[in-house]
């Protein structure tokens, strides 16, 4: 019987911050920013978390791009490196630059 492969999906989620911090960020930048991070999940279980980054993309906040989230690419690169260091191999890319799928064979 061939080994079953685990799949790891990179997703994006909002980081909960206090209302005071959110208001201070808005006052400092003049823009309502959203704090996001990437997570690597296997079957709904979070196995990896990136650092957070801010996005000011108002029209589609859960689909940021580099123009509205300057640290997004750097944050994703660090998470990707961490995932690959743990033995995962990228197998697919989604429509968004961050929608990645990784796989590895399960131990028998």
PDB file of N, CA and C in Angstrom:
ATOM      1  N   UNK A   1       0.842  -1.180   0.000  1.00  0.00           N
ATOM      2  CA  UNK A   1       0.000   0.000   0.000  1.00  0.00           C
ATOM      3  C   UNK A   1       0.891   1.249   0.000  1.00  0.00           C
ATOM      4  N   UNK A   2       0.603   2.200  -0.893  1.00  0.00           N
ATOM      5  CA  UNK A   2       1.420   3.408  -0.979  1.00  0.00           C
ATOM      6  C   UNK A   2       1.112   4.336   0.193  1.00  0.00           C
ATOM      7  N   UNK A   3       2.142   5.072   0.648  1.00  0.00           N
ATOM      8  CA  UNK A   3       1.904   5.975   1.781  1.00  0.00           C
ATOM      9  C   UNK A   3       0.991   7.128   1.379  1.00  0.00           C
ATOM     10  N   UNK A   4       0.148   7.534   2.312  1.00  0.00           N
ATOM     11  CA  UNK A   4      -0.757   8.661   2.091  1.00  0.00           C
ATOM     12  C   UNK A   4       0.025   9.951   2.305  1.00  0.00           C
ATOM     13  N   UNK A   5      -0.227  10.944   1.476  1.00  0.00           N
ATOM     14  CA  UNK A   5       0.501  12.211   1.594  1.00  0.00           C
ATOM     15  C   UNK A   5      -0.293  13.222   2.410  1.00  0.00           C
ATOM     16  N   UNK A   6       0.392  13.841   3.338  1.00  0.00           N
ATOM     17  CA  UNK A   6      -0.202  14.961   4.078  1.00  0.00           C
ATOM     18  C   UNK A   6      -0.121  16.195   3.187  1.00  0.00           C
ATOM     19  N   UNK A   7      -1.136  17.027   3.225  1.00  0.00           N
ATOM     20  CA  UNK A   7      -1.117  18.290   2.494  1.00  0.00           C
ATOM     21  C   UNK A   7      -1.188  19.447   3.473  1.00  0.00           C
ATOM     22  N   UNK A   8      -0.350  20.432   3.254  1.00  0.00           N
ATOM     23  CA  UNK A   8      -0.312  21.634   4.077  1.00  0.00           C
ATOM     24  C   UNK A   8      -0.725  22.806   3.196  1.00  0.00           C
ATOM     25  N   UNK A   9      -1.716  23.555   3.638  1.00  0.00           N
ATOM     26  CA  UNK A   9      -2.226  24.721   2.904  1.00  0.00           C
ATOM     27  C   UNK A   9      -1.784  25.995   3.616  1.00  0.00           C
ATOM     28  N   UNK A  10      -1.248  26.940   2.866  1.00  0.00           N
ATOM     29  CA  UNK A  10      -0.948  28.257   3.423  1.00  0.00           C
ATOM     30  C   UNK A  10      -2.191  29.117   3.232  1.00  0.00           C
ATOM     31  N   UNK A  11      -2.646  29.692   4.333  1.00  0.00           N
ATOM     32  CA  UNK A  11      -3.836  30.538   4.334  1.00  0.00           C
ATOM     33  C   UNK A  11      -3.493  31.858   5.003  1.00  0.00           C
ATOM     34  N   UNK A  12      -4.419  32.772   4.953  1.00  0.00           N
ATOM     35  CA  UNK A  12      -4.222  34.077   5.580  1.00  0.00           C
ATOM     36  C   UNK A  12      -5.310  34.268   6.628  1.00  0.00           C
ATOM     37  N   UNK A  13      -4.948  34.904   7.736  1.00  0.00           N
ATOM     38  CA  UNK A  13      -5.945  35.170   8.767  1.00  0.00           C
ATOM     39  C   UNK A  13      -5.676  36.519   9.399  1.00  0.00           C
ATOM     40  N   UNK A  14      -6.723  37.095   9.943  1.00  0.00           N
ATOM     41  CA  UNK A  14      -6.605  38.372  10.637  1.00  0.00           C
ATOM     42  C   UNK A  14      -6.079  38.123  12.043  1.00  0.00           C
ATOM     43  N   UNK A  15      -5.172  38.981  12.477  1.00  0.00           N
ATOM     44  CA  UNK A  15      -4.629  38.914  13.829  1.00  0.00           C
ATOM     45  C   UNK A  15      -5.457  39.848  14.691  1.00  0.00           C
ATOM     46  N   UNK A  16      -5.952  39.332  15.791  1.00  0.00           N
ATOM     47  CA  UNK A  16      -6.750  40.158  16.703  1.00  0.00           C
ATOM     48  C   UNK A  16      -5.838  41.123  17.448  1.00  0.00           C
ATOM     49  N   UNK A  17      -6.143  42.406  17.331  1.00  0.00           N
ATOM     50  CA  UNK A  17      -5.428  43.416  18.111  1.00  0.00           C
ATOM     51  C   UNK A  17      -6.475  44.270  18.810  1.00  0.00           C
ATOM     52  N   UNK A  18      -6.052  44.935  19.847  1.00  0.00           N
ATOM     53  CA  UNK A  18      -7.010  45.731  20.618  1.00  0.00           C
ATOM     54  C   UNK A  18      -7.485  46.936  19.812  1.00  0.00           C
ATOM     55  N   UNK A  19      -8.646  47.425  20.176  1.00  0.00           N
ATOM     56  CA  UNK A  19      -9.206  48.608  19.531  1.00  0.00           C
ATOM     57  C   UNK A  19      -8.318  49.824  19.689  1.00  0.00           C
ATOM     58  N   UNK A  20      -7.653  49.932  20.831  1.00  0.00           N
ATOM     59  CA  UNK A  20      -6.763  51.066  21.088  1.00  0.00           C
ATOM     60  C   UNK A  20      -5.581  51.021  20.123  1.00  0.00           C
ATOM     61  N   UNK A  21      -4.989  49.842  19.957  1.00  0.00           N
ATOM     62  CA  UNK A  21      -3.850  49.702  19.047  1.00  0.00           C
ATOM     63  C   UNK A  21      -4.285  50.004  17.614  1.00  0.00           C
ATOM     64  N   UNK A  22      -5.449  49.502  17.231  1.00  0.00           N
ATOM     65  CA  UNK A  22      -5.968  49.749  15.881  1.00  0.00           C
ATOM     66  C   UNK A  22      -6.165  51.261  15.653  1.00  0.00           C
ATOM     67  N   UNK A  23      -6.708  51.960  16.669  1.00  0.00           N
ATOM     68  CA  UNK A  23      -6.938  53.394  16.551  1.00  0.00           C
ATOM     69  C   UNK A  23      -5.607  54.147  16.474  1.00  0.00           C
ATOM     70  N   UNK A  24      -4.629  53.757  17.285  1.00  0.00           N
ATOM     71  CA  UNK A  24      -3.316  54.408  17.240  1.00  0.00           C
ATOM     72  C   UNK A  24      -2.656  54.211  15.881  1.00  0.00           C
ATOM     73  N   UNK A  25      -2.773  53.008  15.325  1.00  0.00           N
ATOM     74  CA  UNK A  25      -2.223  52.757  13.989  1.00  0.00           C
ATOM     75  C   UNK A  25      -2.867  53.672  12.955  1.00  0.00           C
ATOM     76  N   UNK A  26      -4.177  53.832  13.052  1.00  0.00           N
ATOM     77  CA  UNK A  26      -4.891  54.687  12.105  1.00  0.00           C
ATOM     78  C   UNK A  26      -4.462  56.147  12.259  1.00  0.00           C
ATOM     79  N   UNK A  27      -4.300  56.594  13.497  1.00  0.00           N
ATOM     80  CA  UNK A  27      -3.874  57.974  13.730  1.00  0.00           C
ATOM     81  C   UNK A  27      -2.459  58.213  13.212  1.00  0.00           C
ATOM     82  N   UNK A  28      -1.576  57.226  13.362  1.00  0.00           N
ATOM     83  CA  UNK A  28      -0.194  57.359  12.895  1.00  0.00           C
ATOM     84  C   UNK A  28      -0.087  57.355  11.378  1.00  0.00           C
ATOM     85  N   UNK A  29      -0.884  56.533  10.721  1.00  0.00           N
ATOM     86  CA  UNK A  29      -0.759  56.372   9.271  1.00  0.00           C
ATOM     87  C   UNK A  29      -1.822  57.118   8.484  1.00  0.00           C
ATOM     88  N   UNK A  30      -2.931  57.457   9.130  1.00  0.00           N
ATOM     89  CA  UNK A  30      -4.038  58.082   8.425  1.00  0.00           C
ATOM     90  C   UNK A  30      -4.887  57.093   7.646  1.00  0.00           C
ATOM     91  N   UNK A  31      -4.561  55.823   7.772  1.00  0.00           N
ATOM     92  CA  UNK A  31      -5.254  54.767   7.026  1.00  0.00           C
ATOM     93  C   UNK A  31      -5.657  53.674   8.006  1.00  0.00           C
ATOM     94  N   UNK A  32      -6.837  53.117   7.810  1.00  0.00           N
ATOM     95  CA  UNK A  32      -7.269  51.991   8.633  1.00  0.00           C
ATOM     96  C   UNK A  32      -6.585  50.731   8.116  1.00  0.00           C
ATOM     97  N   UNK A  33      -5.628  50.242   8.865  1.00  0.00           N
ATOM     98  CA  UNK A  33      -4.880  49.047   8.484  1.00  0.00           C
ATOM     99  C   UNK A  33      -5.469  47.814   9.129  1.00  0.00           C
ATOM    100  N   UNK A  34      -5.266  46.707   8.473  1.00  0.00           N
ATOM    101  CA  UNK A  34      -5.665  45.412   9.007  1.00  0.00           C
ATOM    102  C   UNK A  34      -4.382  44.638   9.288  1.00  0.00           C
ATOM    103  N   UNK A  35      -4.309  43.973  10.432  1.00  0.00           N
ATOM    104  CA  UNK A  35      -3.140  43.178  10.772  1.00  0.00           C
ATOM    105  C   UNK A  35      -3.426  41.730  10.407  1.00  0.00           C
ATOM    106  N   UNK A  36      -2.560  41.172   9.559  1.00  0.00           N
ATOM    107  CA  UNK A  36      -2.746  39.823   9.034  1.00  0.00           C
ATOM    108  C   UNK A  36      -1.515  38.970   9.299  1.00  0.00           C
ATOM    109  N   UNK A  37      -1.668  37.663   9.117  1.00  0.00           N
ATOM    110  CA  UNK A  37      -0.531  36.747   9.146  1.00  0.00           C
ATOM    111  C   UNK A  37      -0.882  35.538   8.284  1.00  0.00           C
ATOM    112  N   UNK A  38       0.152  34.819   7.892  1.00  0.00           N
ATOM    113  CA  UNK A  38      -0.029  33.577   7.154  1.00  0.00           C
ATOM    114  C   UNK A  38       0.024  32.422   8.133  1.00  0.00           C
ATOM    115  N   UNK A  39      -0.741  31.386   7.848  1.00  0.00           N
ATOM    116  CA  UNK A  39      -0.698  30.164   8.647  1.00  0.00           C
ATOM    117  C   UNK A  39      -0.587  28.977   7.707  1.00  0.00           C
ATOM    118  N   UNK A  40       0.115  27.947   8.157  1.00  0.00           N
ATOM    119  CA  UNK A  40       0.192  26.688   7.427  1.00  0.00           C
ATOM    120  C   UNK A  40      -0.648  25.672   8.170  1.00  0.00           C
ATOM    121  N   UNK A  41      -1.664  25.132   7.500  1.00  0.00           N
ATOM    122  CA  UNK A  41      -2.591  24.208   8.158  1.00  0.00           C
ATOM    123  C   UNK A  41      -2.603  22.853   7.466  1.00  0.00           C
ATOM    124  N   UNK A  42      -2.702  21.819   8.288  1.00  0.00           N
ATOM    125  CA  UNK A  42      -2.878  20.447   7.810  1.00  0.00           C
ATOM    126  C   UNK A  42      -4.193  19.965   8.395  1.00  0.00           C
ATOM    127  N   UNK A  43      -5.160  19.699   7.539  1.00  0.00           N
ATOM    128  CA  UNK A  43      -6.461  19.220   8.006  1.00  0.00           C
ATOM    129  C   UNK A  43      -7.111  20.137   9.027  1.00  0.00           C
ATOM    130  N   UNK A  44      -6.965  21.440   8.860  1.00  0.00           N
ATOM    131  CA  UNK A  44      -7.569  22.399   9.781  1.00  0.00           C
ATOM    132  C   UNK A  44      -6.725  22.708  11.007  1.00  0.00           C
ATOM    133  N   UNK A  45      -5.670  21.947  11.235  1.00  0.00           N
ATOM    134  CA  UNK A  45      -4.778  22.165  12.389  1.00  0.00           C
ATOM    135  C   UNK A  45      -3.640  23.095  11.982  1.00  0.00           C
ATOM    136  N   UNK A  46      -3.461  24.188  12.726  1.00  0.00           N
ATOM    137  CA  UNK A  46      -2.385  25.133  12.432  1.00  0.00           C
ATOM    138  C   UNK A  46      -1.057  24.551  12.889  1.00  0.00           C
ATOM    139  N   UNK A  47      -0.126  24.433  11.946  1.00  0.00           N
ATOM    140  CA  UNK A  47       1.211  23.918  12.249  1.00  0.00           C
ATOM    141  C   UNK A  47       2.291  24.987  12.170  1.00  0.00           C
ATOM    142  N   UNK A  48       2.037  26.025  11.392  1.00  0.00           N
ATOM    143  CA  UNK A  48       3.003  27.108  11.222  1.00  0.00           C
ATOM    144  C   UNK A  48       2.267  28.441  11.264  1.00  0.00           C
ATOM    145  N   UNK A  49       2.929  29.461  11.842  1.00  0.00           N
ATOM    146  CA  UNK A  49       2.394  30.825  11.863  1.00  0.00           C
ATOM    147  C   UNK A  49       3.511  31.775  11.480  1.00  0.00           C
ATOM    148  N   UNK A  50       3.186  32.722  10.627  1.00  0.00           N
ATOM    149  CA  UNK A  50       4.165  33.744  10.260  1.00  0.00           C
ATOM    150  C   UNK A  50       4.078  34.894  11.248  1.00  0.00           C
ATOM    151  N   UNK A  51       5.009  35.811  11.104  1.00  0.00           N
ATOM    152  CA  UNK A  51       4.886  37.064  11.816  1.00  0.00           C
ATOM    153  C   UNK A  51       3.743  37.848  11.193  1.00  0.00           C
ATOM    154  N   UNK A  52       3.350  38.925  11.818  1.00  0.00           N
ATOM    155  CA  UNK A  52       2.226  39.705  11.298  1.00  0.00           C
ATOM    156  C   UNK A  52       2.720  40.812  10.371  1.00  0.00           C
ATOM    157  N   UNK A  53       1.816  41.296   9.557  1.00  0.00           N
ATOM    158  CA  UNK A  53       2.085  42.426   8.676  1.00  0.00           C
ATOM    159  C   UNK A  53       0.796  43.217   8.518  1.00  0.00           C
ATOM    160  N   UNK A  54       0.934  44.478   8.135  1.00  0.00           N
ATOM    161  CA  UNK A  54      -0.236  45.343   7.974  1.00  0.00           C
ATOM    162  C   UNK A  54      -0.615  45.451   6.508  1.00  0.00           C
ATOM    163  N   UNK A  55      -1.904  45.552   6.283  1.00  0.00           N
ATOM    164  CA  UNK A  55      -2.425  45.743   4.930  1.00  0.00           C
ATOM    165  C   UNK A  55      -3.477  46.839   4.969  1.00  0.00           C
ATOM    166  N   UNK A  56      -3.406  47.737   3.997  1.00  0.00           N
ATOM    167  CA  UNK A  56      -4.403  48.806   3.922  1.00  0.00           C
ATOM    168  C   UNK A  56      -5.322  48.602   2.719  1.00  0.00           C
ATOM    169  N   UNK A  57      -5.408  47.399   2.230  1.00  0.00           N
ATOM    170  CA  UNK A  57      -6.256  47.070   1.075  1.00  0.00           C
ATOM    171  C   UNK A  57      -7.706  47.054   1.532  1.00  0.00           C
ATOM    172  N   UNK A  58      -8.433  48.126   1.263  1.00  0.00           N
ATOM    173  CA  UNK A  58      -9.792  48.278   1.784  1.00  0.00           C
ATOM    174  C   UNK A  58     -10.833  47.490   1.002  1.00  0.00           C
ATOM    175  N   UNK A  59     -10.603  47.240  -0.282  1.00  0.00           N
ATOM    176  CA  UNK A  59     -11.631  46.632  -1.115  1.00  0.00           C
ATOM    177  C   UNK A  59     -11.735  45.125  -0.923  1.00  0.00           C
ATOM    178  N   UNK A  60     -10.622  44.468  -0.658  1.00  0.00           N
ATOM    179  CA  UNK A  60     -10.611  43.021  -0.445  1.00  0.00           C
ATOM    180  C   UNK A  60      -9.563  42.716   0.617  1.00  0.00           C
ATOM    181  N   UNK A  61      -9.854  42.997   1.890  1.00  0.00           N
ATOM    182  CA  UNK A  61      -8.840  42.923   2.943  1.00  0.00           C
ATOM    183  C   UNK A  61      -8.218  41.549   3.142  1.00  0.00           C
ATOM    184  N   UNK A  62      -8.930  40.466   2.807  1.00  0.00           N
ATOM    185  CA  UNK A  62      -8.351  39.137   2.990  1.00  0.00           C
ATOM    186  C   UNK A  62      -7.611  38.662   1.739  1.00  0.00           C
ATOM    187  N   UNK A  63      -7.411  39.558   0.787  1.00  0.00           N
ATOM    188  CA  UNK A  63      -6.642  39.256  -0.409  1.00  0.00           C
ATOM    189  C   UNK A  63      -5.673  40.406  -0.676  1.00  0.00           C
ATOM    190  N   UNK A  64      -4.731  40.619   0.245  1.00  0.00           N
ATOM    191  CA  UNK A  64      -3.826  41.757   0.101  1.00  0.00           C
ATOM    192  C   UNK A  64      -2.833  41.536  -1.040  1.00  0.00           C
ATOM    193  N   UNK A  65      -2.276  42.622  -1.541  1.00  0.00           N
ATOM    194  CA  UNK A  65      -1.159  42.499  -2.468  1.00  0.00           C
ATOM    195  C   UNK A  65      -0.043  43.414  -1.985  1.00  0.00           C
ATOM    196  N   UNK A  66       1.130  43.227  -2.563  1.00  0.00           N
ATOM    197  CA  UNK A  66       2.327  43.916  -2.089  1.00  0.00           C
ATOM    198  C   UNK A  66       2.175  45.438  -2.098  1.00  0.00           C
ATOM    199  N   UNK A  67       1.392  45.976  -2.995  1.00  0.00           N
ATOM    200  CA  UNK A  67       1.210  47.427  -3.067  1.00  0.00           C
ATOM    201  C   UNK A  67       0.567  47.983  -1.800  1.00  0.00           C
ATOM    202  N   UNK A  68      -0.248  47.190  -1.134  1.00  0.00           N
ATOM    203  CA  UNK A  68      -0.951  47.626   0.071  1.00  0.00           C
ATOM    204  C   UNK A  68      -0.403  46.988   1.345  1.00  0.00           C
ATOM    205  N   UNK A  69       0.525  46.071   1.193  1.00  0.00           N
ATOM    206  CA  UNK A  69       1.079  45.344   2.343  1.00  0.00           C
ATOM    207  C   UNK A  69       2.578  45.146   2.120  1.00  0.00           C
ATOM    208  N   UNK A  70       3.377  46.185   2.368  1.00  0.00           N
ATOM    209  CA  UNK A  70       4.799  46.152   2.024  1.00  0.00           C
ATOM    210  C   UNK A  70       5.609  44.995   2.621  1.00  0.00           C
ATOM    211  N   UNK A  71       5.255  44.488   3.777  1.00  0.00           N
ATOM    212  CA  UNK A  71       6.032  43.404   4.400  1.00  0.00           C
ATOM    213  C   UNK A  71       5.481  42.019   4.066  1.00  0.00           C
ATOM    214  N   UNK A  72       4.447  41.962   3.258  1.00  0.00           N
ATOM    215  CA  UNK A  72       3.787  40.696   2.966  1.00  0.00           C
ATOM    216  C   UNK A  72       4.739  39.681   2.320  1.00  0.00           C
ATOM    217  N   UNK A  73       5.467  40.072   1.283  1.00  0.00           N
ATOM    218  CA  UNK A  73       6.350  39.144   0.569  1.00  0.00           C
ATOM    219  C   UNK A  73       7.457  38.620   1.484  1.00  0.00           C
ATOM    220  N   UNK A  74       8.034  39.510   2.278  1.00  0.00           N
ATOM    221  CA  UNK A  74       9.093  39.113   3.217  1.00  0.00           C
ATOM    222  C   UNK A  74       8.559  38.129   4.258  1.00  0.00           C
ATOM    223  N   UNK A  75       7.381  38.402   4.778  1.00  0.00           N
ATOM    224  CA  UNK A  75       6.761  37.536   5.783  1.00  0.00           C
ATOM    225  C   UNK A  75       6.449  36.166   5.194  1.00  0.00           C
ATOM    226  N   UNK A  76       5.926  36.135   3.973  1.00  0.00           N
ATOM    227  CA  UNK A  76       5.626  34.869   3.311  1.00  0.00           C
ATOM    228  C   UNK A  76       6.901  34.083   3.024  1.00  0.00           C
ATOM    229  N   UNK A  77       7.954  34.763   2.597  1.00  0.00           N
ATOM    230  CA  UNK A  77       9.227  34.087   2.312  1.00  0.00           C
ATOM    231  C   UNK A  77       9.781  33.408   3.561  1.00  0.00           C
ATOM    232  N   UNK A  78       9.691  34.073   4.700  1.00  0.00           N
ATOM    233  CA  UNK A  78      10.174  33.481   5.953  1.00  0.00           C
ATOM    234  C   UNK A  78       9.359  32.254   6.332  1.00  0.00           C
ATOM    235  N   UNK A  79       8.037  32.326   6.196  1.00  0.00           N
ATOM    236  CA  UNK A  79       7.192  31.174   6.515  1.00  0.00           C
ATOM    237  C   UNK A  79       7.475  30.023   5.558  1.00  0.00           C
ATOM    238  N   UNK A  80       7.603  30.336   4.291  1.00  0.00           N
ATOM    239  CA  UNK A  80       7.895  29.313   3.282  1.00  0.00           C
ATOM    240  C   UNK A  80       9.200  28.590   3.613  1.00  0.00           C
ATOM    241  N   UNK A  81      10.218  29.340   3.997  1.00  0.00           N
ATOM    242  CA  UNK A  81      11.508  28.752   4.374  1.00  0.00           C
ATOM    243  C   UNK A  81      11.345  27.816   5.575  1.00  0.00           C
ATOM    244  N   UNK A  82      10.600  28.258   6.570  1.00  0.00           N
ATOM    245  CA  UNK A  82      10.363  27.438   7.766  1.00  0.00           C
ATOM    246  C   UNK A  82       9.646  26.131   7.404  1.00  0.00           C
ATOM    247  N   UNK A  83       8.658  26.219   6.532  1.00  0.00           N
ATOM    248  CA  UNK A  83       7.908  25.033   6.102  1.00  0.00           C
ATOM    249  C   UNK A  83       8.826  24.073   5.346  1.00  0.00           C
ATOM    250  N   UNK A  84       9.635  24.607   4.428  1.00  0.00           N
ATOM    251  CA  UNK A  84      10.549  23.767   3.647  1.00  0.00           C
ATOM    252  C   UNK A  84      11.629  23.146   4.523  1.00  0.00           C
ATOM    253  N   UNK A  85      12.095  23.874   5.520  1.00  0.00           N
ATOM    254  CA  UNK A  85      13.091  23.337   6.460  1.00  0.00           C
ATOM    255  C   UNK A  85      12.538  22.151   7.242  1.00  0.00           C
ATOM    256  N   UNK A  86      11.232  22.092   7.396  1.00  0.00           N
ATOM    257  CA  UNK A  86      10.580  21.004   8.119  1.00  0.00           C
ATOM    258  C   UNK A  86      10.282  19.807   7.206  1.00  0.00           C
ATOM    259  N   UNK A  87      10.740  19.855   5.964  1.00  0.00           N
ATOM    260  CA  UNK A  87      10.600  18.716   5.069  1.00  0.00           C
ATOM    261  C   UNK A  87       9.432  18.747   4.104  1.00  0.00           C
ATOM    262  N   UNK A  88       8.739  19.855   4.022  1.00  0.00           N
ATOM    263  CA  UNK A  88       7.608  19.985   3.103  1.00  0.00           C
ATOM    264  C   UNK A  88       8.107  20.467   1.743  1.00  0.00           C
ATOM    265  N   UNK A  89       7.427  20.028   0.676  1.00  0.00           N
ATOM    266  CA  UNK A  89       7.778  20.410  -0.692  1.00  0.00           C
ATOM    267  C   UNK A  89       6.559  21.070  -1.332  1.00  0.00           C
ATOM    268  N   UNK A  90       6.776  22.227  -1.949  1.00  0.00           N
ATOM    269  CA  UNK A  90       5.660  22.921  -2.595  1.00  0.00           C
ATOM    270  C   UNK A  90       5.154  22.102  -3.783  1.00  0.00           C
ATOM    271  N   UNK A  91       3.840  21.926  -3.849  1.00  0.00           N
ATOM    272  CA  UNK A  91       3.239  21.134  -4.926  1.00  0.00           C
ATOM    273  C   UNK A  91       2.249  21.921  -5.772  1.00  0.00           C
ATOM    274  N   UNK A  92       1.748  23.043  -5.282  1.00  0.00           N
ATOM    275  CA  UNK A  92       0.766  23.817  -6.053  1.00  0.00           C
ATOM    276  C   UNK A  92       0.725  25.261  -5.573  1.00  0.00           C
ATOM    277  N   UNK A  93       0.297  26.144  -6.488  1.00  0.00           N
ATOM    278  CA  UNK A  93       0.079  27.557  -6.174  1.00  0.00           C
ATOM    279  C   UNK A  93      -1.343  27.906  -6.558  1.00  0.00           C
ATOM    280  N   UNK A  94      -1.986  28.709  -5.720  1.00  0.00           N
ATOM    281  CA  UNK A  94      -3.338  29.170  -6.014  1.00  0.00           C
ATOM    282  C   UNK A  94      -3.310  30.472  -6.792  1.00  0.00           C
ATOM    283  N   UNK A  95      -4.458  31.106  -6.896  1.00  0.00           N
ATOM    284  CA  UNK A  95      -4.557  32.374  -7.625  1.00  0.00           C
ATOM    285  C   UNK A  95      -3.797  33.498  -6.925  1.00  0.00           C
ATOM    286  N   UNK A  96      -3.810  33.510  -5.594  1.00  0.00           N
ATOM    287  CA  UNK A  96      -3.078  34.523  -4.836  1.00  0.00           C
ATOM    288  C   UNK A  96      -1.638  34.039  -4.640  1.00  0.00           C
ATOM    289  N   UNK A  97      -0.720  34.987  -4.548  1.00  0.00           N
ATOM    290  CA  UNK A  97       0.702  34.647  -4.397  1.00  0.00           C
ATOM    291  C   UNK A  97       0.987  33.845  -3.136  1.00  0.00           C
ATOM    292  N   UNK A  98       0.140  33.987  -2.145  1.00  0.00           N
ATOM    293  CA  UNK A  98       0.350  33.318  -0.860  1.00  0.00           C
ATOM    294  C   UNK A  98      -0.406  32.000  -0.738  1.00  0.00           C
ATOM    295  N   UNK A  99      -1.254  31.659  -1.675  1.00  0.00           N
ATOM    296  CA  UNK A  99      -2.070  30.434  -1.595  1.00  0.00           C
ATOM    297  C   UNK A  99      -1.246  29.252  -2.094  1.00  0.00           C
ATOM    298  N   UNK A 100      -0.438  28.696  -1.207  1.00  0.00           N
ATOM    299  CA  UNK A 100       0.486  27.622  -1.559  1.00  0.00           C
ATOM    300  C   UNK A 100       0.045  26.307  -0.928  1.00  0.00           C
ATOM    301  N   UNK A 101       0.385  25.210  -1.596  1.00  0.00           N
ATOM    302  CA  UNK A 101       0.137  23.873  -1.062  1.00  0.00           C
ATOM    303  C   UNK A 101       1.467  23.140  -1.019  1.00  0.00           C
ATOM    304  N   UNK A 102       1.715  22.479   0.101  1.00  0.00           N
ATOM    305  CA  UNK A 102       2.923  21.676   0.287  1.00  0.00           C
ATOM    306  C   UNK A 102       2.502  20.249   0.620  1.00  0.00           C
ATOM    307  N   UNK A 103       3.401  19.299   0.360  1.00  0.00           N
ATOM    308  CA  UNK A 103       3.098  17.900   0.663  1.00  0.00           C
ATOM    309  C   UNK A 103       4.356  17.206   1.168  1.00  0.00           C
ATOM    310  N   UNK A 104       4.127  16.093   1.863  1.00  0.00           N
ATOM    311  CA  UNK A 104       5.193  15.164   2.221  1.00  0.00           C
ATOM    312  C   UNK A 104       4.538  13.824   2.515  1.00  0.00           C
ATOM    313  N   UNK A 105       5.288  12.757   2.327  1.00  0.00           N
ATOM    314  CA  UNK A 105       4.750  11.416   2.564  1.00  0.00           C
ATOM    315  C   UNK A 105       4.651  11.166   4.060  1.00  0.00           C
ATOM    316  N   UNK A 106       3.570  10.500   4.460  1.00  0.00           N
ATOM    317  CA  UNK A 106       3.425  10.116   5.868  1.00  0.00           C
ATOM    318  C   UNK A 106       4.357   8.961   6.172  1.00  0.00           C
ATOM    319  N   UNK A 107       4.833   8.884   7.384  1.00  0.00           N
ATOM    320  CA  UNK A 107       5.644   7.748   7.816  1.00  0.00           C
ATOM    321  C   UNK A 107       4.758   6.526   7.916  1.00  0.00           C
ATOM    322  N   UNK A 108       5.288   5.401   7.470  1.00  0.00           N
ATOM    323  CA  UNK A 108       4.501   4.154   7.519  1.00  0.00           C
ATOM    324  C   UNK A 108       4.490   3.584   8.913  1.00  0.00           C
TER     325      UNK A 108
END
